[in-house]
mmCIF file of C-alpha atoms in Angstrom:
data_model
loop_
_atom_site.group_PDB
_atom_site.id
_atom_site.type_symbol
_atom_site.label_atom_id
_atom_site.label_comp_id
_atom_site.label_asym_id
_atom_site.label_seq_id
_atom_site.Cartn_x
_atom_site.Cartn_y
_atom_site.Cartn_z
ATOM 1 C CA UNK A 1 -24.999 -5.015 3.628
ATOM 2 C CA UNK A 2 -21.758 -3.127 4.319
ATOM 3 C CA UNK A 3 -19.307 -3.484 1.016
ATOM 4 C CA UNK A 4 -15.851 -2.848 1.553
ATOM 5 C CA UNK A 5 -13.191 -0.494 -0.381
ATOM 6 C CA UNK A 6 -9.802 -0.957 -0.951
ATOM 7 C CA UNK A 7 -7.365 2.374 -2.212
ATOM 8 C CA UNK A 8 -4.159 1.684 -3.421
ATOM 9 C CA UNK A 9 -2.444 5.332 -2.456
ATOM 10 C CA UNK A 10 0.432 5.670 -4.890
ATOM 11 C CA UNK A 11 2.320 8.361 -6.897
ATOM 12 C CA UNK A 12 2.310 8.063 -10.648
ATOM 13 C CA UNK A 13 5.587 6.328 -11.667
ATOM 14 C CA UNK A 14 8.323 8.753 -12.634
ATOM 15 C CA UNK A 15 12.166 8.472 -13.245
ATOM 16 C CA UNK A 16 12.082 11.236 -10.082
ATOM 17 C CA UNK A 17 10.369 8.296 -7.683
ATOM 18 C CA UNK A 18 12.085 6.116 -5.312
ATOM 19 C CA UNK A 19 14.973 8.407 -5.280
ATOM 20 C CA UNK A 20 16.363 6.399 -2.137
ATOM 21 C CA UNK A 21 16.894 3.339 -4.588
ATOM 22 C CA UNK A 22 19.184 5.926 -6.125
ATOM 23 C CA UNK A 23 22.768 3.901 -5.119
ATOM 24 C CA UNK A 24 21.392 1.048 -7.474
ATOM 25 C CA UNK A 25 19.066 2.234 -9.922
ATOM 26 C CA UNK A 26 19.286 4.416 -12.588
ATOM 27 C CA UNK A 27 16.288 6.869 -12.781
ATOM 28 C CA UNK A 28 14.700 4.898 -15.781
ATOM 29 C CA UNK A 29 14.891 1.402 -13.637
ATOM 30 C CA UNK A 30 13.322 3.468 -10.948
ATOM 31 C CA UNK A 31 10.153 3.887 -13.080
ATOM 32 C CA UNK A 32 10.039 0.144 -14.602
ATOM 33 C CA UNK A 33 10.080 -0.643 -10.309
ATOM 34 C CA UNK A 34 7.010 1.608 -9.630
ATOM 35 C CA UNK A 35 5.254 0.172 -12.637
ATOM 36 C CA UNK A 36 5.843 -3.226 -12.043
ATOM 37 C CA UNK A 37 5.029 -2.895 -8.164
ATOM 38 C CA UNK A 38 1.376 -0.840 -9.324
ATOM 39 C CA UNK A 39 0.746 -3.641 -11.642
ATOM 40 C CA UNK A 40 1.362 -6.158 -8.747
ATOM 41 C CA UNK A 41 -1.152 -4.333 -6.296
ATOM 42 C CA UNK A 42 -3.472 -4.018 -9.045
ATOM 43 C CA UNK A 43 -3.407 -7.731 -10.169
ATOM 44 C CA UNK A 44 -4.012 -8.510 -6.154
ATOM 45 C CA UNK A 45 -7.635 -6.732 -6.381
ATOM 46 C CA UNK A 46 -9.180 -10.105 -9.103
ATOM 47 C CA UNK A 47 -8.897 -11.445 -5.392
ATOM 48 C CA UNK A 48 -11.113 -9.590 -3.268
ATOM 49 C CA UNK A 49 -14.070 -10.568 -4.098
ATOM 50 C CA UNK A 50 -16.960 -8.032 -2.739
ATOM 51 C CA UNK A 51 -14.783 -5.374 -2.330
ATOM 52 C CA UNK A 52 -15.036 -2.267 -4.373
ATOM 53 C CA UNK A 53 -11.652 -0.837 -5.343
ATOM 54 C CA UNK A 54 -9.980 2.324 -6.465
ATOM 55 C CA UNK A 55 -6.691 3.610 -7.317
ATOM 56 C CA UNK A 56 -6.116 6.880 -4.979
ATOM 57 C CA UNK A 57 -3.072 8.454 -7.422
ATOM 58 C CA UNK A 58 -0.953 11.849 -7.112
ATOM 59 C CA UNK A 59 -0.031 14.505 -8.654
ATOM 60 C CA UNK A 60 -3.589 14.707 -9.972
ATOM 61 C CA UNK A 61 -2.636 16.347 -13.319
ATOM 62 C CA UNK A 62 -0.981 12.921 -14.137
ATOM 63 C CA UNK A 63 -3.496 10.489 -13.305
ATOM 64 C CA UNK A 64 -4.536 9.958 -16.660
ATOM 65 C CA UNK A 65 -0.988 7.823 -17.441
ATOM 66 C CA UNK A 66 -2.713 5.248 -15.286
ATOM 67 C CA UNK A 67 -6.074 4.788 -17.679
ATOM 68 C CA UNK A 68 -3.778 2.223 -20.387
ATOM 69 C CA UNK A 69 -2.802 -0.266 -17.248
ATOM 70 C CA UNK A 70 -4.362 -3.851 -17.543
ATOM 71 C CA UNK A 71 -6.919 -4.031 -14.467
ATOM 72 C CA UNK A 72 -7.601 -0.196 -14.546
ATOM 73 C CA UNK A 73 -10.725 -0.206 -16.016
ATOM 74 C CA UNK A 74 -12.234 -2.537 -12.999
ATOM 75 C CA UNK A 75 -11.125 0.159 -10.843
ATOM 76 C CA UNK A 76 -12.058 3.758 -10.125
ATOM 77 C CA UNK A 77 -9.103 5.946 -10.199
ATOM 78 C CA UNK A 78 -9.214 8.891 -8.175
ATOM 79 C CA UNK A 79 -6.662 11.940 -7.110
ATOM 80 C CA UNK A 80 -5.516 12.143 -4.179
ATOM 81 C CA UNK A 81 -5.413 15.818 -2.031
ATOM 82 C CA UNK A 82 -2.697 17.882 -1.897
ATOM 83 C CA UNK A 83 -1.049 17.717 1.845
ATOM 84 C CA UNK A 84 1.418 15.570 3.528
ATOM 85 C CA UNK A 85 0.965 11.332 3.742
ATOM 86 C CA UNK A 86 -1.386 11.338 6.575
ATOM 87 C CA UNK A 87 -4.178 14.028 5.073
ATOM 88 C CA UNK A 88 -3.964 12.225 1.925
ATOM 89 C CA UNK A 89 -4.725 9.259 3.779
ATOM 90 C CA UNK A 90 -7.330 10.817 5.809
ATOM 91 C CA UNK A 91 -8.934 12.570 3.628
ATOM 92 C CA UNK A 92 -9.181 9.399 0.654
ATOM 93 C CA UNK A 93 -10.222 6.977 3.723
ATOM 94 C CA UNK A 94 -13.229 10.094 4.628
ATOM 95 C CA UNK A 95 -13.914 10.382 1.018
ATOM 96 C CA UNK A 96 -14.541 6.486 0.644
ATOM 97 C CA UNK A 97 -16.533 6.353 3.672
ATOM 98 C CA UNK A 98 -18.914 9.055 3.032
ATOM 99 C CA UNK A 99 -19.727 6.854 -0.087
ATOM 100 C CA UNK A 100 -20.920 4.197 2.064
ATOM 101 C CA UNK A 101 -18.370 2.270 2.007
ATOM 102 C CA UNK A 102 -17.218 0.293 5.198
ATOM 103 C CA UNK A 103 -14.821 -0.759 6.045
ATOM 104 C CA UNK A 104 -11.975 1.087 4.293
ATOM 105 C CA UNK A 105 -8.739 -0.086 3.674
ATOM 106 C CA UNK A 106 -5.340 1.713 2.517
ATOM 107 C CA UNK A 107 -2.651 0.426 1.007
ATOM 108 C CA UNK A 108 0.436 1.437 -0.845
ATOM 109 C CA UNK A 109 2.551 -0.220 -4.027
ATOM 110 C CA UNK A 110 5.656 -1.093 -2.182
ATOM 111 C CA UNK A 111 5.432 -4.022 -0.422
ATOM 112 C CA UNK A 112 5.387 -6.568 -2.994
ATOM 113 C CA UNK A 113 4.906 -9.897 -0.716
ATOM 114 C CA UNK A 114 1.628 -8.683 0.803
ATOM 115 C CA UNK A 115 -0.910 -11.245 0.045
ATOM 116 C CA UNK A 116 -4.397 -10.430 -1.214
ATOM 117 C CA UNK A 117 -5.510 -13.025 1.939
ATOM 118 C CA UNK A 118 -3.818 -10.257 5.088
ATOM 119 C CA UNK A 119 -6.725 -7.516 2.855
ATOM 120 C CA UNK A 120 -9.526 -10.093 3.226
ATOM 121 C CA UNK A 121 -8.321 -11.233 6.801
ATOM 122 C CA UNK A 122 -8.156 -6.939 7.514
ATOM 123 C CA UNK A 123 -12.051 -6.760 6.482
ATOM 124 C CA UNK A 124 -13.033 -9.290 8.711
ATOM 125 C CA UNK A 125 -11.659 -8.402 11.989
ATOM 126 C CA UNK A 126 -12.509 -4.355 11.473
ATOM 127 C CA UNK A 127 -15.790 -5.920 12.060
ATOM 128 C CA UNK A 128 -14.734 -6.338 15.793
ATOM 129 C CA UNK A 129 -11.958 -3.869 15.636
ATOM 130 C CA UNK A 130 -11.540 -0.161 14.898
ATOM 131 C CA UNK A 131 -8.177 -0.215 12.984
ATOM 132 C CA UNK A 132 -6.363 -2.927 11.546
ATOM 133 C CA UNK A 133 -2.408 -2.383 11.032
ATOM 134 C CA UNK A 134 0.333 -4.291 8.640
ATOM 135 C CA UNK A 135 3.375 -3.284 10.346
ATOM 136 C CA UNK A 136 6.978 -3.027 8.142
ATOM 137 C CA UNK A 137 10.060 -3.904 8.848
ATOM 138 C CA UNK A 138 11.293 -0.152 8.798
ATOM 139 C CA UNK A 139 8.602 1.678 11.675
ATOM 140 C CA UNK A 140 5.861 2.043 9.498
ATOM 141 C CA UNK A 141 2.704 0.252 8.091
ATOM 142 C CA UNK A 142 1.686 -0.968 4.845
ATOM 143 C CA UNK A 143 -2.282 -1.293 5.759
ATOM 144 C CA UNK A 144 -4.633 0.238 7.586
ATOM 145 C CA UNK A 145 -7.915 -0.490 7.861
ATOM 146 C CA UNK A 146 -11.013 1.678 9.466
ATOM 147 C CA UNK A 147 -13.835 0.195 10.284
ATOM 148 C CA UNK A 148 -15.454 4.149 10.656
ATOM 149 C CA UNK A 149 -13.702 7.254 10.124
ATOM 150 C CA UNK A 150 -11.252 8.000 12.384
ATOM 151 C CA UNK A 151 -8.631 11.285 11.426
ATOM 152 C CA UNK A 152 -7.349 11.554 14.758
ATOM 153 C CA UNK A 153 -4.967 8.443 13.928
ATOM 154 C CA UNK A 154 -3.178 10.207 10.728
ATOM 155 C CA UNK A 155 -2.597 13.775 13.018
ATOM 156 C CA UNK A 156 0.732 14.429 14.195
ATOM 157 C CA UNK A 157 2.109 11.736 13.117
ATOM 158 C CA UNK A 158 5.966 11.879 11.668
ATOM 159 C CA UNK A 159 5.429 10.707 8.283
ATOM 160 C CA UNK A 160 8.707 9.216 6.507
ATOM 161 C CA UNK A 161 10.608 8.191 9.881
ATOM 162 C CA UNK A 162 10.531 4.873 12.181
ATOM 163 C CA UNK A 163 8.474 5.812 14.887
ATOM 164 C CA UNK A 164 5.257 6.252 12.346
ATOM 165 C CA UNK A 165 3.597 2.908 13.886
ATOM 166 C CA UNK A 166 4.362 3.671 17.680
ATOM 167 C CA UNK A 167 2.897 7.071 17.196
ATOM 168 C CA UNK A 168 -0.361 5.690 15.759
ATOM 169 C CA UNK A 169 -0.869 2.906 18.380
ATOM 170 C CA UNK A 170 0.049 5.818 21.031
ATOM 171 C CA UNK A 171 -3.204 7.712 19.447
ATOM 172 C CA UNK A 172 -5.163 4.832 19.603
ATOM 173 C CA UNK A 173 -4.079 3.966 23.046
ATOM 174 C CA UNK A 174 -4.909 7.462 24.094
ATOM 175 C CA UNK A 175 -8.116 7.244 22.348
ATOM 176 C CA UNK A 176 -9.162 3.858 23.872
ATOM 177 C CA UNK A 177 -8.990 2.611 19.948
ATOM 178 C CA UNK A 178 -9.187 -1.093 19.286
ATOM 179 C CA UNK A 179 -6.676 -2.265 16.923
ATOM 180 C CA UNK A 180 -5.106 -5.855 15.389
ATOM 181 C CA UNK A 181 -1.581 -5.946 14.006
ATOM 182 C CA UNK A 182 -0.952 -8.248 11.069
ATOM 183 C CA UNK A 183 1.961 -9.746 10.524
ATOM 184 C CA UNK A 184 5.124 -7.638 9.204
ATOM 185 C CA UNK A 185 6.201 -7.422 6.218
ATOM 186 C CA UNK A 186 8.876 -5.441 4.381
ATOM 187 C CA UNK A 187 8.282 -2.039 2.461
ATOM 188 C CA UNK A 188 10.963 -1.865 -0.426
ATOM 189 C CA UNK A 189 12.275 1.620 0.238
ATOM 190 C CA UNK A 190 16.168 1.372 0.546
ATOM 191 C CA UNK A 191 18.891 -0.534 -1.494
ATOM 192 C CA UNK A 192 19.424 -2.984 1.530
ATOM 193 C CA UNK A 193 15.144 -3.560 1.072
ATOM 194 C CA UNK A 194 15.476 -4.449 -2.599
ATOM 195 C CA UNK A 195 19.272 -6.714 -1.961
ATOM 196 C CA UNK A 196 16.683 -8.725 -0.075
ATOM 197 C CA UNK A 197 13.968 -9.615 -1.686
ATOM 198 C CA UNK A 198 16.226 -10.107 -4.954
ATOM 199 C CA UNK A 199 17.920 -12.462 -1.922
ATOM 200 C CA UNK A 200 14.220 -13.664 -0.914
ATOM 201 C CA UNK A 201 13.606 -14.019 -4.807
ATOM 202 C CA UNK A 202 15.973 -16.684 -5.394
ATOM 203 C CA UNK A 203 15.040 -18.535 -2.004
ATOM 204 C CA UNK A 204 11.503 -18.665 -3.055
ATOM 205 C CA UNK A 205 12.464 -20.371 -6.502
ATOM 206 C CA UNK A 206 13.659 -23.029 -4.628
ATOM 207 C CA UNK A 207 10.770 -23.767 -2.016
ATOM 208 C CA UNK A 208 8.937 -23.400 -5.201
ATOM 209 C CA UNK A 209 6.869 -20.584 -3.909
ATOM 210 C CA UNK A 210 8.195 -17.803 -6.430
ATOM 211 C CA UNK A 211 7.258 -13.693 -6.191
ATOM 212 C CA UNK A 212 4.793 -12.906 -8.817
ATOM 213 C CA UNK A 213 6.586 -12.979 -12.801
ATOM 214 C CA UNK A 214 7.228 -9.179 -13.523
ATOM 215 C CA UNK A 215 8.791 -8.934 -9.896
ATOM 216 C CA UNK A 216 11.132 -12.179 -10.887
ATOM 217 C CA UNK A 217 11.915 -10.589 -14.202
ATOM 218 C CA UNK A 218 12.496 -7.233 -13.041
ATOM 219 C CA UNK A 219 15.124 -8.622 -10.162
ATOM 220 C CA UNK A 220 16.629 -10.464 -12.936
ATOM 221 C CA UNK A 221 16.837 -7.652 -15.546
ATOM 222 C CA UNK A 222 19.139 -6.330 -12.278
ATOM 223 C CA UNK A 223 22.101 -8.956 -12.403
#
């Protein structure tokens, strides 16, 4: 039976990352931010059951901050390649399928609202499909899913801009590809990102559906 694997692709947290939350975080909140939002994709793997799951982390000489976090030890952690995004991506996804692993799904750390259900939905339909996409808000994606090994999809692509999901459904079009698009969600990249889900924070308190604790506590640590 096919098991499926699940990388989180992230950067060990440094005061250097998410430099473009600069305008309202100092370099030491911009650290707690990456924590907190590792922690969250972390605590989202206790519900997937079946899968196998690693942490895919960069620069590799710094990987070893990551063995202390709660959760870590059910995962494998692994480096990821020097390159740009897309042979990182392409080269963890090749790496996890040549293990025997299938399918294989990618994800990042910074959208916070994905639900561990759009992962287990993502499994199913590669089954019939051979990518499965969470589009963001901003042009990109915060999932894909392979059902088989497919680098042609993270070539030539123009990481870090808005036209990242247009040019991978382009390849696939060109490539007679099968694909599913989940629903969108928003990638916390930019102050305007983070105003809103501090916005979406305190609208969720009062449908009673609230964003995980440390994500509450963190906003609130902002006002």
């Amino acid at each position: 039976m096919d098991k499926p694997a699940l990388a989180i692709m992230t950067r060990v947290p440094s005061p250097e990352g998410k430099s473009r939350l600069g305008e309202l975080l100092t370099p030491e909140q911009r650290e707690d931010l990456q924590w907190v939002f590792l922690l969250e994709a972390i605590k989202k793997t206790r519900r997937l059951p079946g899968f196998k799951c690693f942490v895919a982390a960069t620069p590799p000489e710094q990987i070893e901050k990551l063995g202390h976090l709660p959760g870590c030890g059910r995962l494998e952690i692994i480096p990821q390649p020097a390159g740009d995004l897309g042979r990182r991506m392409m080269t963890v996804a090749r790496q996890l399928h040549r293990r025997g692993y299938k399918p294989v799904i990618l994800i990042g750390t910074d959208t916070p609202e994905l639900p561990p259900e759009f992962i287990l939905e993502a499994a199913q339909l590669l089954q019939r499909h051979h990518l499965v996409l969470g589009p963001s808000f901003d042009g990109g994606y915060y999932l894909i899913g392979l059902s088989a090994p497919e680098d042609r999809v993270f070539q030539g692509i123009s990481w870090g801009t808005g036209s990242v999901l247009e040019q991978t459904l382009s390849i696939c079009h060109q490539n007679k590809l099968t694909y599913y698009l989940l629903e969108p969600l928003r990638d916390i990249d930019r102050p305007d990102d983070l105003r809103a889900l501090a916005g979406e924070n305190r609208q969720r308190a009062l449908e009673q559906h609230p964003l995980p604790a440390k994500i509450r506590e963190f906003l609130a640590n902002l006002t």
